[in-house]
Short mmCIF file of C-alpha atoms in Angstrom, two decimals:
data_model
loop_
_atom_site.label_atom_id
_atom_site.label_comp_id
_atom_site.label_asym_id
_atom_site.label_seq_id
_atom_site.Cartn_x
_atom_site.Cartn_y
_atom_site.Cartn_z
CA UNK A 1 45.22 102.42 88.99
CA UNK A 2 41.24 101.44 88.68
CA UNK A 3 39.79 98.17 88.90
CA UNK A 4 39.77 97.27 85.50
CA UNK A 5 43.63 98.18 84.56
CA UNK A 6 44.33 96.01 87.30
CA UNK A 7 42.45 93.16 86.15
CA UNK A 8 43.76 93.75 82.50
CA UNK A 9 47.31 93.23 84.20
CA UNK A 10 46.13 90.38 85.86
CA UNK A 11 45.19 88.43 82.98
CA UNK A 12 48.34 89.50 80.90
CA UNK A 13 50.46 87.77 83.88
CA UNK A 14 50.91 83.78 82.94
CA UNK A 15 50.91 80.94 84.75
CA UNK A 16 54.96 81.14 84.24
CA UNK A 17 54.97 84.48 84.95
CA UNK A 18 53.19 84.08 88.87
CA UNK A 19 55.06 81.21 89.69
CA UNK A 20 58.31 82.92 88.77
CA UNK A 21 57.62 85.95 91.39
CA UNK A 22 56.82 83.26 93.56
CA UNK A 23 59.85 81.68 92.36
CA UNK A 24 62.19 84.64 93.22
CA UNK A 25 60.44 85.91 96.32
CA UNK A 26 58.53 82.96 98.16
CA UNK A 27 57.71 83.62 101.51
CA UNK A 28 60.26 85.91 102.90
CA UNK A 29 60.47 86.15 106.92
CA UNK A 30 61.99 89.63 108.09
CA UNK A 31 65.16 89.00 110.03
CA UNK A 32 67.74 91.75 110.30
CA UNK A 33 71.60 91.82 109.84
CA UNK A 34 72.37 91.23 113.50
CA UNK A 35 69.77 88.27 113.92
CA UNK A 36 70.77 86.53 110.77
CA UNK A 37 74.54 86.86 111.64
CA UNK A 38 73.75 85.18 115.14
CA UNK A 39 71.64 82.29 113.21
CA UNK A 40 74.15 81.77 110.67
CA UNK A 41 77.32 81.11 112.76
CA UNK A 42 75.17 79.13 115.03
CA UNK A 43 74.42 76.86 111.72
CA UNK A 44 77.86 75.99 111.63
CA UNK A 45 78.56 74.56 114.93
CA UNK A 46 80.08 71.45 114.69
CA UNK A 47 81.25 71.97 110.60
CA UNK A 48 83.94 74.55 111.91
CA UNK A 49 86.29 74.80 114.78
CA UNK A 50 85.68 77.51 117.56
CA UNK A 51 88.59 79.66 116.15
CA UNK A 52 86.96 79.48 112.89
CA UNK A 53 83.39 80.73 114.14
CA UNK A 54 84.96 83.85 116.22
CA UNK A 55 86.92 85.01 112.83
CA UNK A 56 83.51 84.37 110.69
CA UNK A 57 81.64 86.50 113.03
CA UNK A 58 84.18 89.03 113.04
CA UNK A 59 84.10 89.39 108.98
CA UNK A 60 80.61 89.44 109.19
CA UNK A 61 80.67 92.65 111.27
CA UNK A 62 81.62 94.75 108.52
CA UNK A 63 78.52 93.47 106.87
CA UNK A 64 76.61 94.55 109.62
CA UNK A 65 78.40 98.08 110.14
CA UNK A 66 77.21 98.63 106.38
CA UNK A 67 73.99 97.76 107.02
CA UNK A 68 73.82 100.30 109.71
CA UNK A 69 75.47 102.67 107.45
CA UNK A 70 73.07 102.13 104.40
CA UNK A 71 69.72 101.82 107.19
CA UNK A 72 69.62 98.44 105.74
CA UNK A 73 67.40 96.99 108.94
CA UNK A 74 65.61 93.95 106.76
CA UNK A 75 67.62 91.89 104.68
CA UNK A 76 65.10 90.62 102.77
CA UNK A 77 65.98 93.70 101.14
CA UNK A 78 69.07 92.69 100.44
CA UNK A 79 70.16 91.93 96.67
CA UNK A 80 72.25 92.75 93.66
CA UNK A 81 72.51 96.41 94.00
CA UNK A 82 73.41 95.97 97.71
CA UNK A 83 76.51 93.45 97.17
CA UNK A 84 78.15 95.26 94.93
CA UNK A 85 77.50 98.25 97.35
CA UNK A 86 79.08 96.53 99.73
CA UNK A 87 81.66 94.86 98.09
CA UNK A 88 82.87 98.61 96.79
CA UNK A 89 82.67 99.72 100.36
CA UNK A 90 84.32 96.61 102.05
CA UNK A 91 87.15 97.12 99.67
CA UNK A 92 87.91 100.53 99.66
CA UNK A 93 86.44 102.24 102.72
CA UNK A 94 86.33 99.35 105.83
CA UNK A 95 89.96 99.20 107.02
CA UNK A 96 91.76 102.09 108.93
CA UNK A 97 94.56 99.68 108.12
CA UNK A 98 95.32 99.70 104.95
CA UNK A 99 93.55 101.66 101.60
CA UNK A 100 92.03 98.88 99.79
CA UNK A 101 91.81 95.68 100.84
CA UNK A 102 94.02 92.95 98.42
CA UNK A 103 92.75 90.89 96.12
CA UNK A 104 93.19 87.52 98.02
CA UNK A 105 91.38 89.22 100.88
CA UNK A 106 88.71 90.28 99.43
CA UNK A 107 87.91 87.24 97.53
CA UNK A 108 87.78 85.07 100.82
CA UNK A 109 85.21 87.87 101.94
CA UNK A 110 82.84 87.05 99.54
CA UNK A 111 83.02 83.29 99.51
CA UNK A 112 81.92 84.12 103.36
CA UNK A 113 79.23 86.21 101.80
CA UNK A 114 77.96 83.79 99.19
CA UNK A 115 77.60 81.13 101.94
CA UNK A 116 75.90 83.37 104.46
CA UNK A 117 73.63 84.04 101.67
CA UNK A 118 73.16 80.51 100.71
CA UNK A 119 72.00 79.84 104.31
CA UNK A 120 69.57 82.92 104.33
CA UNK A 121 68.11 81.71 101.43
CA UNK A 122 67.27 77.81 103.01
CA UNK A 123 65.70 79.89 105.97
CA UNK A 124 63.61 82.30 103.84
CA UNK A 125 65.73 85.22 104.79
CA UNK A 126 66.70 86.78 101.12
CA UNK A 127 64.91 85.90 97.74
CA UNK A 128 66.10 82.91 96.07
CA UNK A 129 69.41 82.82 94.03
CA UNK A 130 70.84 86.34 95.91
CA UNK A 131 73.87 84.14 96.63
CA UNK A 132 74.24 83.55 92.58
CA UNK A 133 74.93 87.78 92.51
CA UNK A 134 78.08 87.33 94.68
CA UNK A 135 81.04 87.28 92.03
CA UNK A 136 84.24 86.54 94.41
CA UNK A 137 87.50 87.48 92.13
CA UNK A 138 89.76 84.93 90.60
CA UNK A 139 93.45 84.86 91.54
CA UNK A 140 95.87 84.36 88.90
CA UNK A 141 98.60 82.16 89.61
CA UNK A 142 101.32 84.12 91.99
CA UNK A 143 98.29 86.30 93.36
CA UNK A 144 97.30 85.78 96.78
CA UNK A 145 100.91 85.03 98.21
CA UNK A 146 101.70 88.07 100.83
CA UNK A 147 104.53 90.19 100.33
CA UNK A 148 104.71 91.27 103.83
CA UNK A 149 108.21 91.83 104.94
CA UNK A 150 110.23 93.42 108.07
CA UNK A 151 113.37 93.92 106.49
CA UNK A 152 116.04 92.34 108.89
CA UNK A 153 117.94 95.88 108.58
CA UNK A 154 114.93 97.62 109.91
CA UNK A 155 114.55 95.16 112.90
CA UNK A 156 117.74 95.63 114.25
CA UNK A 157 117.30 99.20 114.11
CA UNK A 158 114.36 98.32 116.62
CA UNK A 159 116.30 96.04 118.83
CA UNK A 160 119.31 98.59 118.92
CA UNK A 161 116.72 101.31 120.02
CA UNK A 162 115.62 98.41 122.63
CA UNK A 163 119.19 97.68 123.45
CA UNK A 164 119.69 101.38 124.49
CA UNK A 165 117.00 102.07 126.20
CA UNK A 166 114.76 99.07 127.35
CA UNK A 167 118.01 96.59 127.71
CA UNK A 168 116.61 93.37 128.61
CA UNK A 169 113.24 94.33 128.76
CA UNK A 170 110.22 92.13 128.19
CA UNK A 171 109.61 93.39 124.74
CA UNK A 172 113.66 93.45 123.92
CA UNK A 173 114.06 89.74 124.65
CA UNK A 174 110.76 89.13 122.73
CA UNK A 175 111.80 91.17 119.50
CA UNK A 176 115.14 90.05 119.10
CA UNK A 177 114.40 85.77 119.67
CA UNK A 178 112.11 86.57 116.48
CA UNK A 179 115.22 88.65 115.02
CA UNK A 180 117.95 85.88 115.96
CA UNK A 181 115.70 82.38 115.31
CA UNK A 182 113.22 82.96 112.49
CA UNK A 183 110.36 80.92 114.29
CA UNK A 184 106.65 81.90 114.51
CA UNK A 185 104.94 83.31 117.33
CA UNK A 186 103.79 80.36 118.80
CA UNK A 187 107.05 79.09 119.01
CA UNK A 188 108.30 81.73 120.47
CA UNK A 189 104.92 82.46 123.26
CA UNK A 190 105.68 78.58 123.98
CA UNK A 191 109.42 78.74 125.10
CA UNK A 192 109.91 77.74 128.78
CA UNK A 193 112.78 78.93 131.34
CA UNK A 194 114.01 74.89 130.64
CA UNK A 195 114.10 75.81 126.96
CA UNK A 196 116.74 78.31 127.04
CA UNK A 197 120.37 76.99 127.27
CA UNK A 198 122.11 80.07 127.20
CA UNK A 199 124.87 79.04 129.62
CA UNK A 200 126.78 77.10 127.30
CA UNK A 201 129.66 77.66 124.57
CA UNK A 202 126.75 76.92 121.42
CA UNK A 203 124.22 78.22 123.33
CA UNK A 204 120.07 77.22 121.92
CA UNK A 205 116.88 77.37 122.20
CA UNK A 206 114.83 74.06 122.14
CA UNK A 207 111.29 74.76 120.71
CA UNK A 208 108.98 72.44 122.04
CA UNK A 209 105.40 71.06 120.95
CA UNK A 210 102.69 71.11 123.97
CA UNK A 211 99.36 69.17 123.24
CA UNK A 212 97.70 71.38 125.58
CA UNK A 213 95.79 72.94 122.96
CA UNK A 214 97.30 76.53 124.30
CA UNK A 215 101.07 76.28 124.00
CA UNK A 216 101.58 74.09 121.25
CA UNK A 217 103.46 74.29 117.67
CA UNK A 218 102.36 74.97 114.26
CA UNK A 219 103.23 71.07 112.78
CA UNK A 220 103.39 69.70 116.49
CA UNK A 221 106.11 67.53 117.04
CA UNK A 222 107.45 68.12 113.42
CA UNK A 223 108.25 71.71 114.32
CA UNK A 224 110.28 71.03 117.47
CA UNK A 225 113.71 71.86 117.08
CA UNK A 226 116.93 73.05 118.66
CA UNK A 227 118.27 76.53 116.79
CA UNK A 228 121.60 77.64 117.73
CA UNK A 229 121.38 80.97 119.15
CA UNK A 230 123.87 84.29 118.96
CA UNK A 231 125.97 84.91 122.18
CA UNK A 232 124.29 88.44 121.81
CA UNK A 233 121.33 86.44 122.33
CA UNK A 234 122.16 84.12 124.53
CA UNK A 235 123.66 86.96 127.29
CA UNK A 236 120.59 89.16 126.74
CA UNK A 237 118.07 86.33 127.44
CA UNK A 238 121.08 85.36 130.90
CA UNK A 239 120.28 89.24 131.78
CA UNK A 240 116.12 89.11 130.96
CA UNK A 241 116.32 86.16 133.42
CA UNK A 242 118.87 87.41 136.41
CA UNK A 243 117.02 90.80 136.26
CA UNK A 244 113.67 91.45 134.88
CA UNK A 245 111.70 88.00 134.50
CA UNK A 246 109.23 87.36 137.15
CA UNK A 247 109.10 84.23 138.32
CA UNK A 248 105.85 82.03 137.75
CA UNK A 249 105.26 78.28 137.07
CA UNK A 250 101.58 77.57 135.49
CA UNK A 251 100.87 73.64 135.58
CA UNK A 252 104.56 72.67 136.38
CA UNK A 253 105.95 74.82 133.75
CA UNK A 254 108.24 77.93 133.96
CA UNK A 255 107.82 80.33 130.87
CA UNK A 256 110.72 81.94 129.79
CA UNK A 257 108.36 85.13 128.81
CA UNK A 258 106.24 86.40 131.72
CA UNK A 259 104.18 88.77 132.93
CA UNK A 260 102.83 89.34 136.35
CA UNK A 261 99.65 87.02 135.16
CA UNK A 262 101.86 84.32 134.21
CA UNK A 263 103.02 83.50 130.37
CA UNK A 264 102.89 86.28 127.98
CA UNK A 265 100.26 86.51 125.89
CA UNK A 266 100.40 86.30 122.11
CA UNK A 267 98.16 89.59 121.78
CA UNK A 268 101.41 91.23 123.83
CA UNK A 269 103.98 90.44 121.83
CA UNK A 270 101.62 91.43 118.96
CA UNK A 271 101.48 94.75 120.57
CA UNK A 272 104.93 95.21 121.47
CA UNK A 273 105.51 94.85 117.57
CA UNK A 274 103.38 97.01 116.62
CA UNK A 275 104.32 99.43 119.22
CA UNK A 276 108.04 99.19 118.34
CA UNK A 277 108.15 99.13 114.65
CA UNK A 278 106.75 102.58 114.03
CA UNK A 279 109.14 104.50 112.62
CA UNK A 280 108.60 107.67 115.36
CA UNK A 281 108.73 105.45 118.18
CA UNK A 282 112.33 104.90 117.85
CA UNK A 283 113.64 108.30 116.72
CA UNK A 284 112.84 107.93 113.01
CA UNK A 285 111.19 110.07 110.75
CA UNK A 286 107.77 109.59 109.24
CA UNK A 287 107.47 108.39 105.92
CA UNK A 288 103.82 108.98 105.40
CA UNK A 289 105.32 112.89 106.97
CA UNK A 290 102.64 112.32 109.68
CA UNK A 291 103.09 115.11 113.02
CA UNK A 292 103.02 113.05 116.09
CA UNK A 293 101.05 114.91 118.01
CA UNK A 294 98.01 114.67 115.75
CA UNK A 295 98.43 111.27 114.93
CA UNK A 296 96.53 108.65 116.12
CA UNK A 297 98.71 105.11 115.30
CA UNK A 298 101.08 107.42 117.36
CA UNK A 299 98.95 108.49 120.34
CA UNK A 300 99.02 105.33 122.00
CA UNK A 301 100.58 101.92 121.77
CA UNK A 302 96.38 100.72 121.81
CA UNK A 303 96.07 102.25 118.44
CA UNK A 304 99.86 101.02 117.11
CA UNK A 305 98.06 99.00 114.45
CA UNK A 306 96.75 101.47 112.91
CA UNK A 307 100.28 102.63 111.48
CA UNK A 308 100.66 101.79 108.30
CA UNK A 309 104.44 101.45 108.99
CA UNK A 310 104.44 98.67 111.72
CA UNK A 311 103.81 95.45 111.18
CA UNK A 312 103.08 92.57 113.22
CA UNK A 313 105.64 89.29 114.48
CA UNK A 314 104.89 87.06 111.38
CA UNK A 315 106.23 89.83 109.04
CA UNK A 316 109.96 88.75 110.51
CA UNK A 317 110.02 85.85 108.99
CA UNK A 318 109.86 86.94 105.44
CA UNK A 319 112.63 89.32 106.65
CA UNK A 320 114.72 87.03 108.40
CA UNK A 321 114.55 84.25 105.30
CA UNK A 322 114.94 86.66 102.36
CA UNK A 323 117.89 88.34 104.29
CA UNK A 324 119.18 84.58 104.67
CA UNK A 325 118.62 83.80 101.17
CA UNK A 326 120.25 86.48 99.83
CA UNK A 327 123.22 86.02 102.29
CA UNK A 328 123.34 82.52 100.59
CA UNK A 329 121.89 79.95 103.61
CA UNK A 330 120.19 76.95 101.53
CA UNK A 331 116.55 76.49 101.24
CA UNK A 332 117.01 72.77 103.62
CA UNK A 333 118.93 74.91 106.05
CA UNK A 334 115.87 77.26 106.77
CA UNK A 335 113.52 74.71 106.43
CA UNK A 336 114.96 72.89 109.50
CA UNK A 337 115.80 76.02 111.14
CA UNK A 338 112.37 78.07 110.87
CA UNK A 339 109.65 75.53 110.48
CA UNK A 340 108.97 75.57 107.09
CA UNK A 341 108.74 73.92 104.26
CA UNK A 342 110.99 74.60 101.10
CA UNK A 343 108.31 74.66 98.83
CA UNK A 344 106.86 77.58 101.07
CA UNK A 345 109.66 79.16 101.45
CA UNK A 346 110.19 79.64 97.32
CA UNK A 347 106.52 80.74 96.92
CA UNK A 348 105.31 82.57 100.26
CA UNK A 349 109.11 84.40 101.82
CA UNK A 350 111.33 84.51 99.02
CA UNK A 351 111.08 88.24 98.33
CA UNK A 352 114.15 88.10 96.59
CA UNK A 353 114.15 89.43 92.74
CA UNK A 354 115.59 87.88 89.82
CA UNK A 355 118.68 89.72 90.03
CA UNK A 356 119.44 88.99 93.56
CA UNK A 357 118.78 85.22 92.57
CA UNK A 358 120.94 85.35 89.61
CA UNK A 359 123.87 87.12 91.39
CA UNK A 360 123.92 84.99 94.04
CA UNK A 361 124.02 81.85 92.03
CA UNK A 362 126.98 83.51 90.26
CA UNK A 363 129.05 84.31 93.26
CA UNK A 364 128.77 80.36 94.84
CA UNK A 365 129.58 79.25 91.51
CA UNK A 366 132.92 81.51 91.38
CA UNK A 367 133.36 80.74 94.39
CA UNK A 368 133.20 76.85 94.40
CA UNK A 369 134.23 76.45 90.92
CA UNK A 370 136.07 80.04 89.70
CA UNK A 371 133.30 80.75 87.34
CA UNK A 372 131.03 83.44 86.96
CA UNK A 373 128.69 81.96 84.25
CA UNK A 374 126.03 79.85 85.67
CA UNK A 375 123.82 79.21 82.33
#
């Protein structure tokens, strides 16, 4: 372009016009994915908890692994076109898991985004209003609540398989507390030898809040509770201790569930789920008709996860209460029982469908009364 067509275009540009390039771009620093990543969750020290920092950085990741995948090395580069490139990608490419990610997922990934953004923007990082292009999607009402569920049919296929083969085994006792009681995992990673009473004609097992900021329970004192346990339970738990538990005490506490380290870790008896819920792992067949012996989820109990059969400890308690439900336990029953709240139960467990519902309220009405209509 000569001298003069540049000058022409100078004088065409108005005042407006300048100050809204220097509006939109201002005076943009480089910084690259990594560095603004480190900056950002160091921003939010003291706003968040330390839990909540390590899962930020670890969403932000897959920003940075597309970064790396698009050569994206300057995010002052980064704006409309490259959200929705990344949004597409985060959704339906990231996970090994699962094929696209759900819409309650992804929608808590991009509020992250938007306020990463919003903080690169106050530090000169990406042109002004990028954060404004982030369009998180709305959840309609009954969206968002995870159907995950480990039907209770298909968990005792597990802990027979156990029963056989690993009796009283670390990862037998683990599985089948969650089978028998219902509780979370913290519950369950907090019990101590003291907490079992299996010895007893109504044998239990007394869940107990810790305030040691490592063993403690979901609603702290509110969730403690004694749940009456199955003999079954109660004599494999008598044989975990006589034969297999190792004996360790950790601050003046026994756990019930050890390891050669001391108490079992959460991440364990994560991977013992995983591990054991895979169809091939205890002589089933494989639904996705997967060979074994070029699969990876199958190659080694590291890569478990990646089945998309198994499924990790919470997904028993949907199980466990929709199998109660539909075996007709009440709602304040459960509640006590499992650590939940009715109103959770109804809109987060209850996988039950309207006909279950209905024919269940018909058989305790027949029952009680010797009717069958319930309208």
């Amino acid at each position: 372009m000569s001298s003069s067509n540049s000058t022409e275009t100078a004088e065409k540009l108005s005042i407006q016009d300048v100050q809204a390039l220097l509006n939109e771009f201002g005076d943009l620093h480089s910084i690259t994915p990594e560095e603004a990543i480190s900056l950002y969750i160091q921003s939010r020290e003291g706003d968040v908890s330390t839990k909540t920092k390590k899962e930020y950085k670890r969403k932000l990741e897959n920003l940075e692994t597309y970064c790396k995948k698009e050569d994206i090395k300057n995010l002052n580069d980064f704006g409309g076109r490259e959200i929705a490139g990344y949004s597409k990608w985060r959704k339906n490419e990231s996970s090994e898991k699962v094929d696209k990610l759900a819409k309650k997922t992804m929608r808590d990934e991009l509020y992250l985004l938007r306020d990463f953004l919003n903080y690169l923007e106050s530090i000169d990082g990406v042109k002004r209003d990028t954060a404004d292009k982030v369009n998180p999607p709305t959840l309609k009402n009954g969206e968002g609540v995870r159907d995950v569920e480990l039907e209770i049919d298909y968990l005792r296929d597990v802990t027979s398989y156990l029963a056989q083969y690993h009796y009283a085994s670390r990862e037998h006792v683990s599985i089948k507390i969650f089978e028998v009681t219902g509780r979370r995992l913290g519950g369950v990673h907090s019990l101590d030898l003291c907490d079992a009473h299996v010895n007893q004609s109504s044998p239990y097992l007394d869940f107990k809040h810790h305030d040691d900021g490592y063993t403690r329970l979901k609603n702290n004192e509110k969730s403690e509770q004694q749940v009456n346990i199955s003999k079954e339970l109660a004599e494999l738990i008598g044989d975990y201790i006589k034969n297999q538990r190792i004996e360790k005490e950790i601050d003046g506490r026994k756990p019930l569930l050890t390891t050669s380290q001391g108490r079992l870790a959460k991440s364990t008896i994560r991977t013992y789920f995983y591990k054991w819920t895979r169809p091939c792992k205890i002589g089933k067949s494989c639904p996705d008709n997967r060979d074994p012996e070029d699969c990876q989820a199958a190659s080694s109990k590291d890569h478990a996860s990646k089945c998309p059969d198994s499924e990790a400890p919470h997904a028993t308690k949907h199980g466990y209460l929709t199998h109660m439900m539909r075996e007709g336990v009440p709602k304040e029953v459960l509640s006590d029982r499992c650590d939940v709240s009715e109103e959770i139960i109804e809109k987060h467990y209850d996988e039950r469908t309207t006909e279950e519902k209905r024919e269940l309220r018909r058989k305790i009405i027949a029952e009680t009364l010797g009717e069958g209509d319930d309208s």
